[in-house]
Short mmCIF file of C-alpha atoms and ligand atoms in Angstrom, two decimals:
data_model
loop_
_atom_site.label_atom_id
_atom_site.label_comp_id
_atom_site.label_asym_id
_atom_site.label_seq_id
_atom_site.Cartn_x
_atom_site.Cartn_y
_atom_site.Cartn_z
CA MET Y 1 -11.26 204.32 82.32
CA ARG Y 2 -13.08 201.18 81.33
CA VAL Y 3 -13.92 198.24 83.70
CA VAL Y 4 -14.62 195.04 81.70
CA SER Y 5 -15.14 191.45 82.74
CA THR Y 6 -14.85 189.38 79.49
CA ILE Y 7 -11.73 188.28 77.71
CA GLN Y 8 -13.35 189.37 74.45
CA GLU Y 9 -13.73 192.90 75.47
CA VAL Y 10 -10.04 193.15 76.49
CA ARG Y 11 -8.94 191.43 73.34
CA GLU Y 12 -11.07 194.02 71.18
CA GLN Y 13 -9.63 196.98 73.09
CA VAL Y 14 -6.07 195.71 72.94
CA LYS Y 15 -6.53 195.06 69.15
CA ALA Y 16 -7.56 198.73 68.74
CA TRP Y 17 -4.74 199.99 70.70
CA LYS Y 18 -2.13 197.74 68.87
CA LYS Y 19 -3.47 199.06 65.51
CA GLU Y 20 -2.51 202.60 66.62
CA ALA Y 21 0.94 201.23 67.67
CA LEU Y 22 0.23 202.05 71.29
CA SER Y 23 2.47 200.43 74.03
CA ILE Y 24 0.60 198.50 76.73
CA GLY Y 25 1.77 198.27 80.37
CA PHE Y 26 0.12 195.63 82.46
CA VAL Y 27 -0.24 195.25 86.31
CA PRO Y 28 -1.73 191.88 87.27
CA THR Y 29 -3.10 192.08 90.69
CA MET Y 30 -5.64 190.19 93.07
CA GLY Y 31 -7.25 193.52 93.98
CA TYR Y 32 -7.71 195.27 97.41
CA LEU Y 33 -5.06 197.61 96.07
CA HIS Y 34 -2.63 199.54 98.25
CA GLU Y 35 0.30 201.80 97.68
CA GLY Y 36 2.49 198.85 96.66
CA HIS Y 37 0.22 198.29 93.66
CA GLY Y 38 0.13 202.06 93.28
CA SER Y 39 3.78 202.23 92.66
CA LEU Y 40 3.52 199.42 90.05
CA ILE Y 41 0.73 201.36 88.34
CA THR Y 42 2.52 204.75 88.54
CA ASN Y 43 5.63 203.01 86.89
CA ALA Y 44 3.45 201.52 84.24
CA ARG Y 45 1.78 204.83 83.57
CA GLN Y 46 5.05 206.72 83.17
CA ASN Y 47 6.52 204.30 80.59
CA ASN Y 48 3.63 203.02 78.34
CA ASP Y 49 0.76 204.55 76.31
CA LYS Y 50 -2.01 202.46 77.83
CA VAL Y 51 -2.11 200.78 81.33
CA ILE Y 52 -4.19 197.76 81.98
CA VAL Y 53 -4.77 196.53 85.60
CA SER Y 54 -6.33 192.92 86.01
CA ILE Y 55 -8.17 192.36 89.35
CA PHE Y 56 -8.62 188.67 89.76
CA VAL Y 57 -8.50 186.61 92.95
CA ASN Y 58 -7.12 183.49 91.21
CA PRO Y 59 -8.55 180.36 92.91
CA MET Y 60 -5.79 178.15 91.41
CA GLN Y 61 -3.03 179.65 93.48
CA PHE Y 62 -4.66 179.16 96.77
CA GLY Y 63 -4.30 175.76 98.77
CA PRO Y 64 -7.44 174.08 100.11
CA THR Y 65 -6.83 175.34 103.66
CA GLU Y 66 -5.94 178.79 102.54
CA ASP Y 67 -7.81 182.17 102.39
CA LEU Y 68 -9.44 182.20 99.10
CA ALA Y 69 -12.93 182.75 100.49
CA SER Y 70 -11.92 185.55 102.94
CA TYR Y 71 -9.45 187.20 100.66
CA PRO Y 72 -10.45 190.93 100.86
CA ARG Y 73 -12.23 192.38 97.81
CA ASP Y 74 -13.37 195.88 97.05
CA LEU Y 75 -13.95 196.62 93.47
CA GLU Y 76 -15.40 200.13 93.89
CA LYS Y 77 -12.45 201.41 95.97
CA ASP Y 78 -10.05 199.60 93.63
CA SER Y 79 -11.69 201.27 90.46
CA ALA Y 80 -11.57 204.72 92.13
CA PHE Y 81 -7.89 204.09 93.05
CA CYS Y 82 -6.99 202.99 89.51
CA LYS Y 83 -8.93 205.92 87.99
CA SER Y 84 -6.85 208.38 90.21
CA LEU Y 85 -3.68 206.90 88.88
CA GLY Y 86 -4.63 207.14 85.18
CA VAL Y 87 -5.28 203.45 84.38
CA ASP Y 88 -7.11 202.97 81.09
CA LEU Y 89 -8.79 199.68 81.55
CA ILE Y 90 -9.56 197.26 84.47
CA PHE Y 91 -10.00 193.67 83.52
CA HIS Y 92 -12.01 192.07 86.37
CA PRO Y 93 -13.31 188.50 85.28
CA GLU Y 94 -15.30 185.95 87.18
CA PRO Y 95 -13.39 182.69 87.78
CA GLU Y 96 -15.70 180.94 85.15
CA GLU Y 97 -14.42 183.27 82.57
CA MET Y 98 -10.84 182.34 83.21
CA TYR Y 99 -11.30 178.71 83.92
CA THR Y 100 -13.95 177.11 81.62
CA LYS Y 101 -15.54 173.76 82.73
CA ASN Y 102 -12.98 171.42 81.05
CA PHE Y 103 -9.93 173.46 81.99
CA CYS Y 104 -6.84 171.18 82.31
CA SER Y 105 -3.78 172.92 81.09
CA TYR Y 106 -1.08 174.29 83.46
CA VAL Y 107 2.19 176.08 83.41
CA ASP Y 108 4.51 174.58 85.85
CA MET Y 109 8.24 175.16 86.75
CA ASP Y 110 10.92 172.94 88.50
CA VAL Y 111 13.50 173.96 90.93
CA LEU Y 112 12.52 177.74 91.68
CA THR Y 113 8.96 176.74 92.71
CA LYS Y 114 10.08 174.14 95.03
CA GLU Y 115 11.94 176.49 97.49
CA LEU Y 116 10.84 179.13 100.06
CA CYS Y 117 7.08 179.67 99.72
CA GLY Y 118 6.85 176.58 97.49
CA LEU Y 119 7.70 174.29 100.42
CA SER Y 120 4.62 175.31 102.47
CA ARG Y 121 2.52 176.14 99.37
CA PRO Y 122 3.18 173.27 97.01
CA LEU Y 123 0.67 174.29 94.21
CA HIS Y 124 0.82 177.94 94.58
CA PHE Y 125 3.45 178.83 91.72
CA ARG Y 126 1.72 176.48 89.28
CA GLY Y 127 -1.29 178.59 89.86
CA VAL Y 128 0.45 181.89 89.47
CA CYS Y 129 2.38 180.74 86.44
CA THR Y 130 -0.73 179.50 84.79
CA VAL Y 131 -2.85 182.57 85.40
CA VAL Y 132 -0.11 185.11 84.57
CA ASN Y 133 0.53 183.09 81.38
CA LYS Y 134 -3.12 183.30 80.65
CA LEU Y 135 -3.29 187.00 81.43
CA PHE Y 136 -0.29 187.74 79.18
CA ASN Y 137 -2.04 185.91 76.33
CA ILE Y 138 -5.18 188.03 76.82
CA VAL Y 139 -3.55 191.40 77.50
CA LYS Y 140 -0.42 191.04 75.14
CA PRO Y 141 1.51 193.64 77.08
CA ASP Y 142 4.77 195.19 76.13
CA ARG Y 143 5.78 195.51 79.76
CA ALA Y 144 4.41 193.86 82.95
CA TYR Y 145 5.07 195.14 86.38
CA PHE Y 146 5.41 192.94 89.63
CA GLY Y 147 6.47 193.94 93.30
CA GLN Y 148 9.78 192.76 94.82
CA LYS Y 149 7.83 191.96 97.97
CA ASP Y 150 6.99 188.76 96.21
CA ALA Y 151 10.73 188.23 95.19
CA GLN Y 152 10.26 184.43 94.44
CA GLN Y 153 7.12 185.23 92.30
CA LEU Y 154 9.15 187.77 90.38
CA ALA Y 155 12.09 185.47 89.94
CA ILE Y 156 9.74 182.77 88.64
CA ILE Y 157 7.84 185.11 86.15
CA ARG Y 158 11.20 186.34 84.93
CA ARG Y 159 12.36 182.62 84.37
CA MET Y 160 9.11 181.75 82.69
CA VAL Y 161 9.15 184.67 80.32
CA GLU Y 162 12.79 183.66 79.43
CA ASP Y 163 12.23 179.91 79.16
CA LEU Y 164 9.05 180.21 77.06
CA ASN Y 165 10.31 183.11 74.88
CA MET Y 166 7.58 185.46 75.78
CA ASP Y 167 8.11 188.78 74.23
CA ILE Y 168 7.32 190.81 77.34
CA GLN Y 169 9.62 193.01 79.53
CA ILE Y 170 9.24 192.17 83.16
CA ILE Y 171 9.80 195.10 85.56
CA GLY Y 172 10.34 194.59 89.28
CA CYS Y 173 9.51 197.52 91.58
CA PRO Y 174 10.73 197.98 95.24
CA ILE Y 175 8.84 197.05 98.27
CA VAL Y 176 6.56 199.76 99.63
CA ARG Y 177 6.45 200.01 103.36
CA GLU Y 178 4.11 201.62 105.98
CA GLU Y 179 5.68 204.41 107.89
CA ASP Y 180 6.65 201.99 110.71
CA GLY Y 181 8.20 199.54 108.35
CA LEU Y 182 5.58 196.97 107.69
CA ALA Y 183 5.61 195.83 104.06
CA LYS Y 184 2.32 196.80 102.37
CA SER Y 185 0.12 193.75 101.75
CA SER Y 186 -3.56 193.18 101.18
CA ARG Y 187 -3.23 190.52 103.97
CA ASN Y 188 -2.24 193.15 106.56
CA THR Y 189 -6.11 193.82 106.77
CA TYR Y 190 -6.45 190.47 108.61
CA LEU Y 191 -4.22 191.62 111.53
CA SER Y 192 -5.85 192.61 114.87
CA GLN Y 193 -4.43 195.81 116.60
CA GLU Y 194 -2.25 193.56 118.53
CA GLU Y 195 -1.06 191.51 115.72
CA ARG Y 196 -0.36 194.68 113.71
CA LYS Y 197 2.17 195.73 116.34
CA ALA Y 198 3.54 192.19 116.55
CA ALA Y 199 3.97 192.14 112.67
CA LEU Y 200 6.71 194.71 112.87
CA CYS Y 201 9.08 191.85 113.94
CA LEU Y 202 9.32 191.05 110.10
CA SER Y 203 10.61 194.41 108.87
CA ARG Y 204 12.86 194.66 112.20
CA SER Y 205 14.50 191.39 111.35
CA ILE Y 206 14.92 192.25 107.69
CA LYS Y 207 16.54 195.47 108.79
CA MET Y 208 18.93 193.62 111.00
CA GLY Y 209 19.82 191.12 108.44
CA GLN Y 210 20.44 193.68 105.85
CA ALA Y 211 22.69 195.72 108.18
CA LEU Y 212 24.69 192.57 109.04
CA VAL Y 213 25.32 191.92 105.40
CA GLU Y 214 26.08 195.56 104.57
CA ALA Y 215 28.56 195.47 107.44
CA GLY Y 216 30.37 192.62 105.77
CA GLU Y 217 28.92 189.37 107.36
CA ARG Y 218 29.25 186.59 104.73
CA ASP Y 219 28.14 183.68 106.87
CA ALA Y 220 24.50 182.99 105.83
CA GLU Y 221 23.88 180.88 108.90
CA LYS Y 222 24.96 183.63 111.20
CA VAL Y 223 22.70 186.23 109.54
CA ILE Y 224 19.64 183.73 109.62
CA ALA Y 225 20.19 182.99 113.17
CA ARG Y 226 20.04 186.74 114.09
CA MET Y 227 17.07 187.34 112.07
CA GLN Y 228 15.37 184.32 113.83
CA GLU Y 229 16.23 185.53 117.20
CA GLU Y 230 14.60 188.86 116.46
CA ILE Y 231 11.41 187.25 115.23
CA ASN Y 232 11.18 184.83 118.04
CA LYS Y 233 11.19 187.64 120.64
CA GLU Y 234 7.61 188.29 119.38
CA PRO Y 235 5.25 185.73 121.18
CA LEU Y 236 2.61 186.10 118.45
CA ALA Y 237 5.12 185.15 115.67
CA THR Y 238 5.69 181.75 114.30
CA ILE Y 239 8.38 181.40 111.74
CA ASP Y 240 7.64 179.51 108.44
CA TYR Y 241 11.12 180.17 107.20
CA VAL Y 242 14.10 182.55 107.27
CA LYS Y 243 16.31 181.73 104.32
CA CYS Y 244 19.20 183.19 102.30
CA VAL Y 245 19.11 181.90 98.74
CA ASN Y 246 20.79 182.82 95.33
CA GLY Y 247 18.70 185.48 93.88
CA LEU Y 248 18.29 183.81 90.58
CA THR Y 249 17.99 180.09 91.35
CA MET Y 250 16.35 180.36 94.88
CA GLN Y 251 18.87 177.58 95.92
CA GLN Y 252 20.02 178.06 99.60
CA ILE Y 253 23.53 179.30 100.12
CA GLU Y 254 26.02 179.19 102.91
CA HIS Y 255 28.34 181.95 101.85
CA ILE Y 256 26.95 185.29 100.93
CA GLU Y 257 28.10 186.52 97.49
CA GLY Y 258 26.51 187.53 94.12
CA PRO Y 259 22.96 188.36 93.76
CA ILE Y 260 21.32 187.06 97.04
CA LEU Y 261 17.63 187.07 98.29
CA VAL Y 262 17.13 186.88 102.19
CA ALA Y 263 13.43 185.98 102.41
CA ILE Y 264 11.18 185.46 105.39
CA ALA Y 265 7.66 183.95 105.91
CA VAL Y 266 6.19 184.45 109.45
CA TYR Y 267 2.69 183.59 110.80
CA ILE Y 268 1.31 186.48 112.99
CA GLY Y 269 -1.47 184.52 114.59
CA LYS Y 270 -3.20 182.95 111.51
CA THR Y 271 -1.93 185.40 109.06
CA ARG Y 272 1.15 184.48 107.05
CA LEU Y 273 3.28 187.51 106.08
CA ILE Y 274 6.46 187.61 103.83
CA ASP Y 275 9.15 190.16 103.64
CA ASN Y 276 12.68 190.19 102.03
CA PHE Y 277 15.75 192.11 100.94
CA MET Y 278 17.99 191.58 97.94
CA MET Y 279 21.51 192.34 97.38
CA GLU Y 280 23.77 192.36 94.30
O1 PAF A 1 1.02 188.89 93.21
C1 PAF A 1 -0.31 188.71 92.95
O2 PAF A 1 -1.15 189.49 93.39
C2 PAF A 1 -0.68 187.49 92.16
O3 PAF A 1 0.08 186.44 92.49
C3 PAF A 1 -0.70 187.60 90.59
C4 PAF A 1 0.64 187.91 90.09
C5 PAF A 1 -1.79 188.88 90.34
C6 PAF A 1 -1.28 186.31 90.03
O4 PAF A 1 -2.59 186.00 90.39
#
Protein backbone atom coordinates (compact mmCIF):
# COMPACT_ATOMS: atom_id res chain seq x y z
CA MET A 1 0.00 0.00 0.00
CA ARG A 2 1.32 3.44 -0.94
CA VAL A 3 0.66 6.62 1.02
CA VAL A 4 1.08 9.76 -1.09
CA SER A 5 0.43 13.43 -0.45
CA THR A 6 0.64 15.10 -3.86
CA ILE A 7 -1.90 15.25 -6.65
CA GLN A 8 0.79 14.39 -9.16
CA GLU A 9 1.66 11.13 -7.42
CA VAL A 10 -1.99 10.06 -7.49
CA ARG A 11 -2.32 11.07 -11.15
CA GLU A 12 0.74 9.05 -12.16
CA GLN A 13 -0.45 5.95 -10.30
CA VAL A 14 -3.99 6.24 -11.67
CA LYS A 15 -2.64 6.70 -15.19
CA ALA A 16 -0.60 3.50 -14.87
CA TRP A 17 -3.62 1.56 -13.58
CA LYS A 18 -5.89 2.93 -16.31
CA LYS A 19 -3.34 1.87 -18.90
CA GLU A 20 -3.81 -1.69 -17.66
CA ALA A 21 -7.60 -1.19 -17.80
CA LEU A 22 -7.89 -1.70 -14.01
CA SER A 23 -11.04 -0.39 -12.34
CA ILE A 24 -10.73 2.04 -9.44
CA GLY A 25 -12.94 2.18 -6.37
CA PHE A 26 -12.67 5.35 -4.30
CA VAL A 27 -13.53 6.03 -0.66
CA PRO A 28 -13.23 9.72 0.25
CA THR A 29 -12.83 10.26 4.01
CA MET A 30 -11.70 12.79 6.59
CA GLY A 31 -9.75 10.09 8.42
CA TYR A 32 -10.00 8.79 11.97
CA LEU A 33 -11.40 5.73 10.33
CA HIS A 34 -13.89 3.39 11.99
CA GLU A 35 -15.96 0.35 11.01
CA GLY A 36 -18.33 2.58 9.03
CA HIS A 37 -15.46 3.55 6.72
CA GLY A 38 -14.34 -0.08 6.89
CA SER A 39 -17.57 -1.24 5.31
CA LEU A 40 -17.13 1.28 2.45
CA ILE A 41 -13.56 0.10 1.88
CA THR A 42 -14.58 -3.58 2.00
CA ASN A 43 -17.33 -2.92 -0.53
CA ALA A 44 -14.85 -1.07 -2.77
CA ARG A 45 -12.31 -3.87 -2.35
CA GLN A 46 -14.83 -6.49 -3.48
CA ASN A 47 -15.90 -4.68 -6.61
CA ASN A 48 -12.81 -2.99 -8.04
CA ASP A 49 -9.28 -3.91 -9.09
CA LYS A 50 -7.73 -1.04 -7.15
CA VAL A 51 -8.91 0.89 -4.09
CA ILE A 52 -7.96 4.46 -3.25
CA VAL A 53 -8.84 6.09 0.09
CA SER A 54 -8.42 9.82 0.55
CA ILE A 55 -7.82 11.18 4.03
CA PHE A 56 -8.31 14.92 4.07
CA VAL A 57 -9.94 17.07 6.74
CA ASN A 58 -11.42 19.53 4.29
CA PRO A 59 -11.31 23.05 5.79
CA MET A 60 -13.86 24.31 3.25
CA GLN A 61 -16.72 22.29 4.71
CA PHE A 62 -16.30 23.56 8.28
CA GLY A 63 -18.04 26.73 9.50
CA PRO A 64 -15.97 29.38 11.37
CA THR A 65 -17.18 28.17 14.79
CA GLU A 66 -17.01 24.45 13.99
CA ASP A 67 -14.50 21.77 14.98
CA LEU A 68 -11.87 21.98 12.18
CA ALA A 69 -8.92 22.41 14.58
CA SER A 70 -10.05 19.73 17.02
CA TYR A 71 -11.25 17.20 14.42
CA PRO A 72 -9.51 13.92 15.37
CA ARG A 73 -6.54 12.85 13.23
CA ASP A 74 -4.39 9.69 13.36
CA LEU A 75 -2.69 8.87 10.05
CA GLU A 76 -0.66 6.00 11.48
CA LYS A 77 -3.69 4.16 12.80
CA ASP A 78 -5.68 4.94 9.64
CA SER A 79 -2.86 3.60 7.45
CA ALA A 80 -2.72 0.32 9.39
CA PHE A 81 -6.50 0.00 9.15
CA CYS A 82 -6.47 0.64 5.38
CA LYS A 83 -3.62 -1.81 4.88
CA SER A 84 -5.50 -4.52 6.78
CA LEU A 85 -8.45 -4.04 4.41
CA GLY A 86 -6.38 -4.28 1.24
CA VAL A 87 -6.33 -0.60 0.21
CA ASP A 88 -3.84 0.09 -2.61
CA LEU A 89 -3.28 3.81 -2.16
CA ILE A 90 -3.96 6.47 0.46
CA PHE A 91 -4.07 10.07 -0.71
CA HIS A 92 -3.33 12.34 2.22
CA PRO A 93 -2.79 15.89 0.97
CA GLU A 94 -2.06 19.01 3.00
CA PRO A 95 -4.67 21.80 2.63
CA GLU A 96 -2.17 23.82 0.53
CA GLU A 97 -1.98 20.97 -1.98
CA MET A 98 -5.76 21.04 -2.45
CA TYR A 99 -6.33 24.78 -2.19
CA THR A 100 -3.67 26.90 -3.84
CA LYS A 101 -3.26 30.57 -2.94
CA ASN A 102 -5.66 32.03 -5.48
CA PHE A 103 -8.31 29.34 -5.23
CA CYS A 104 -11.77 30.76 -6.00
CA SER A 105 -13.85 28.12 -7.79
CA TYR A 106 -16.71 26.30 -6.09
CA VAL A 107 -19.29 23.67 -6.85
CA ASP A 108 -22.60 24.55 -5.28
CA MET A 109 -26.16 23.35 -5.45
CA ASP A 110 -29.64 24.74 -4.80
CA VAL A 111 -32.58 23.16 -3.01
CA LEU A 112 -31.00 19.96 -1.60
CA THR A 113 -28.26 21.83 0.21
CA LYS A 114 -30.63 24.31 1.83
CA GLU A 115 -32.50 21.77 3.96
CA LEU A 116 -31.66 19.69 7.06
CA CYS A 117 -27.95 20.14 7.89
CA GLY A 118 -27.74 22.95 5.34
CA LEU A 119 -29.89 25.15 7.61
CA SER A 120 -27.45 25.15 10.51
CA ARG A 121 -24.34 24.66 8.30
CA PRO A 122 -24.96 27.08 5.41
CA LEU A 123 -21.67 26.62 3.50
CA HIS A 124 -21.02 23.01 4.47
CA PHE A 125 -22.32 21.32 1.32
CA ARG A 126 -20.60 23.81 -0.97
CA GLY A 127 -17.36 22.69 0.69
CA VAL A 128 -18.30 19.01 0.34
CA CYS A 129 -19.33 19.34 -3.34
CA THR A 130 -16.19 21.29 -4.19
CA VAL A 131 -13.76 18.90 -2.53
CA VAL A 132 -15.50 15.75 -3.77
CA ASN A 133 -15.48 17.19 -7.28
CA LYS A 134 -11.76 17.94 -6.99
CA LEU A 135 -11.06 14.46 -5.59
CA PHE A 136 -13.06 12.86 -8.42
CA ASN A 137 -10.99 14.84 -10.93
CA ILE A 138 -7.76 13.69 -9.29
CA VAL A 139 -8.66 10.04 -8.66
CA LYS A 140 -10.90 9.46 -11.71
CA PRO A 141 -12.69 6.54 -10.02
CA ASP A 142 -15.11 4.14 -11.66
CA ARG A 143 -17.05 3.84 -8.40
CA ALA A 144 -17.16 5.99 -5.28
CA TYR A 145 -18.49 4.89 -1.91
CA PHE A 146 -20.39 6.99 0.64
CA GLY A 147 -22.15 6.11 3.90
CA GLN A 148 -25.90 6.39 4.29
CA LYS A 149 -25.34 7.90 7.72
CA ASP A 150 -24.70 11.16 5.87
CA ALA A 151 -27.90 10.66 3.89
CA GLN A 152 -28.17 14.27 2.74
CA GLN A 153 -24.55 14.26 1.60
CA LEU A 154 -25.18 11.06 -0.35
CA ALA A 155 -28.29 12.52 -2.05
CA ILE A 156 -26.32 15.67 -2.90
CA ILE A 157 -23.38 13.74 -4.38
CA ARG A 158 -25.76 11.61 -6.45
CA ARG A 159 -27.46 14.80 -7.72
CA MET A 160 -24.12 16.46 -8.51
CA VAL A 161 -22.88 13.44 -10.45
CA GLU A 162 -26.11 13.31 -12.44
CA ASP A 163 -26.43 17.05 -13.02
CA LEU A 164 -22.79 17.48 -14.07
CA ASN A 165 -22.63 14.26 -16.13
CA MET A 166 -19.80 12.73 -14.15
CA ASP A 167 -19.08 9.21 -15.32
CA ILE A 168 -18.84 7.73 -11.82
CA GLN A 169 -21.07 5.20 -10.11
CA ILE A 170 -22.06 6.37 -6.61
CA ILE A 171 -22.61 3.59 -4.12
CA GLY A 172 -24.36 4.19 -0.81
CA CYS A 173 -23.57 1.80 2.06
CA PRO A 174 -25.72 1.13 5.15
CA ILE A 175 -25.12 2.79 8.52
CA VAL A 176 -22.79 0.82 10.78
CA ARG A 177 -23.71 0.96 14.48
CA GLU A 178 -22.01 0.22 17.79
CA GLU A 179 -23.43 -2.79 19.61
CA ASP A 180 -25.73 -0.56 21.64
CA GLY A 181 -27.10 1.19 18.54
CA LEU A 182 -25.07 4.42 18.34
CA ALA A 183 -24.20 5.16 14.71
CA LYS A 184 -20.42 5.03 14.22
CA SER A 185 -18.87 8.45 13.75
CA SER A 186 -15.42 9.97 14.17
CA ARG A 187 -17.13 12.64 16.30
CA ASN A 188 -18.21 10.03 18.89
CA THR A 189 -14.69 10.39 20.29
CA TYR A 190 -15.68 13.87 21.58
CA LEU A 191 -18.24 12.34 23.97
CA SER A 192 -17.55 11.99 27.69
CA GLN A 193 -18.69 8.77 29.34
CA GLU A 194 -21.92 10.41 30.45
CA GLU A 195 -22.52 11.93 27.00
CA ARG A 196 -21.81 8.61 25.31
CA LYS A 197 -24.72 7.12 27.27
CA ALA A 198 -26.92 10.14 26.54
CA ALA A 199 -26.15 9.83 22.80
CA LEU A 200 -28.17 6.63 22.68
CA CYS A 201 -31.29 8.80 22.54
CA LEU A 202 -30.54 9.30 18.82
CA SER A 203 -30.67 5.64 17.84
CA ARG A 204 -33.58 5.04 20.25
CA SER A 205 -35.60 7.76 18.56
CA ILE A 206 -34.64 6.46 15.08
CA LYS A 207 -35.74 2.96 16.06
CA MET A 208 -39.00 4.29 17.42
CA GLY A 209 -39.73 6.35 14.30
CA GLN A 210 -38.92 3.45 12.03
CA ALA A 211 -41.19 1.12 13.98
CA LEU A 212 -44.05 3.61 13.75
CA VAL A 213 -43.71 3.96 9.97
CA GLU A 214 -43.35 0.20 9.56
CA ALA A 215 -46.53 -0.24 11.59
CA GLY A 216 -48.35 1.94 9.07
CA GLU A 217 -48.19 5.46 10.49
CA ARG A 218 -48.30 7.88 7.53
CA ASP A 219 -48.63 11.19 9.35
CA ALA A 220 -45.10 12.66 9.36
CA GLU A 221 -45.91 15.10 12.15
CA LYS A 222 -46.96 12.31 14.49
CA VAL A 223 -43.78 10.34 13.80
CA ILE A 224 -41.63 13.44 14.36
CA ALA A 225 -43.45 14.33 17.60
CA ARG A 226 -42.85 10.86 19.07
CA MET A 227 -39.19 10.96 18.06
CA GLN A 228 -38.74 14.44 19.55
CA GLU A 229 -40.39 13.29 22.76
CA GLU A 230 -37.91 10.42 23.03
CA ILE A 231 -34.91 12.71 22.53
CA ASN A 232 -36.24 15.35 24.92
CA LYS A 233 -36.30 12.79 27.74
CA GLU A 234 -32.51 13.04 27.69
CA PRO A 235 -31.34 16.13 29.64
CA LEU A 236 -27.97 16.38 27.82
CA ALA A 237 -29.63 16.41 24.38
CA THR A 238 -30.62 19.50 22.42
CA ILE A 239 -32.45 18.93 19.15
CA ASP A 240 -31.15 20.71 16.05
CA TYR A 241 -33.79 19.05 13.85
CA VAL A 242 -36.02 16.01 13.50
CA LYS A 243 -37.43 15.95 9.99
CA CYS A 244 -39.23 13.78 7.54
CA VAL A 245 -38.32 14.62 3.93
CA ASN A 246 -38.60 13.26 0.42
CA GLY A 247 -35.56 10.98 0.01
CA LEU A 248 -34.55 12.55 -3.31
CA THR A 249 -35.39 16.23 -2.97
CA MET A 250 -34.88 16.65 0.79
CA GLN A 251 -38.13 18.68 0.86
CA GLN A 252 -40.26 18.28 3.97
CA ILE A 253 -43.34 16.11 3.58
CA GLU A 254 -46.54 15.77 5.61
CA HIS A 255 -47.74 12.44 4.29
CA ILE A 256 -45.34 9.51 4.31
CA GLU A 257 -45.10 7.82 0.92
CA GLY A 258 -42.48 7.04 -1.72
CA PRO A 259 -38.80 7.20 -0.84
CA ILE A 260 -38.54 9.04 2.46
CA LEU A 261 -35.72 10.04 4.74
CA VAL A 262 -36.29 10.67 8.43
CA ALA A 263 -33.22 12.50 9.65
CA ILE A 264 -32.17 13.91 13.00
CA ALA A 265 -29.37 16.13 14.26
CA VAL A 266 -28.92 16.42 18.00
CA TYR A 267 -26.37 18.17 20.18
CA ILE A 268 -25.12 16.02 23.03
CA GLY A 269 -23.39 18.68 25.08
CA LYS A 270 -21.33 20.49 22.43
CA THR A 271 -21.11 17.54 20.03
CA ARG A 272 -23.50 17.53 17.10
CA LEU A 273 -24.49 14.01 16.03
CA ILE A 274 -26.71 12.84 13.19
CA ASP A 275 -28.67 9.69 12.46
CA ASN A 276 -31.46 8.67 10.09
CA PHE A 277 -33.55 5.97 8.51
CA MET A 278 -34.74 5.66 4.95
CA MET A 279 -37.71 3.86 3.48
CA GLU A 280 -38.80 3.17 -0.04
O1 LIG B 1 -18.16 12.37 4.63
C1 LIG B 1 -17.02 12.87 4.75
O2 LIG B 1 -16.17 12.38 5.50
C2 LIG B 1 -16.68 14.13 3.99
O3 LIG B 1 -17.77 14.99 3.91
C3 LIG B 1 -16.12 13.85 2.59
C4 LIG B 1 -17.13 13.17 1.69
C5 LIG B 1 -14.88 12.99 2.71
C6 LIG B 1 -15.71 15.18 1.93
O4 LIG B 1 -14.75 15.85 2.67
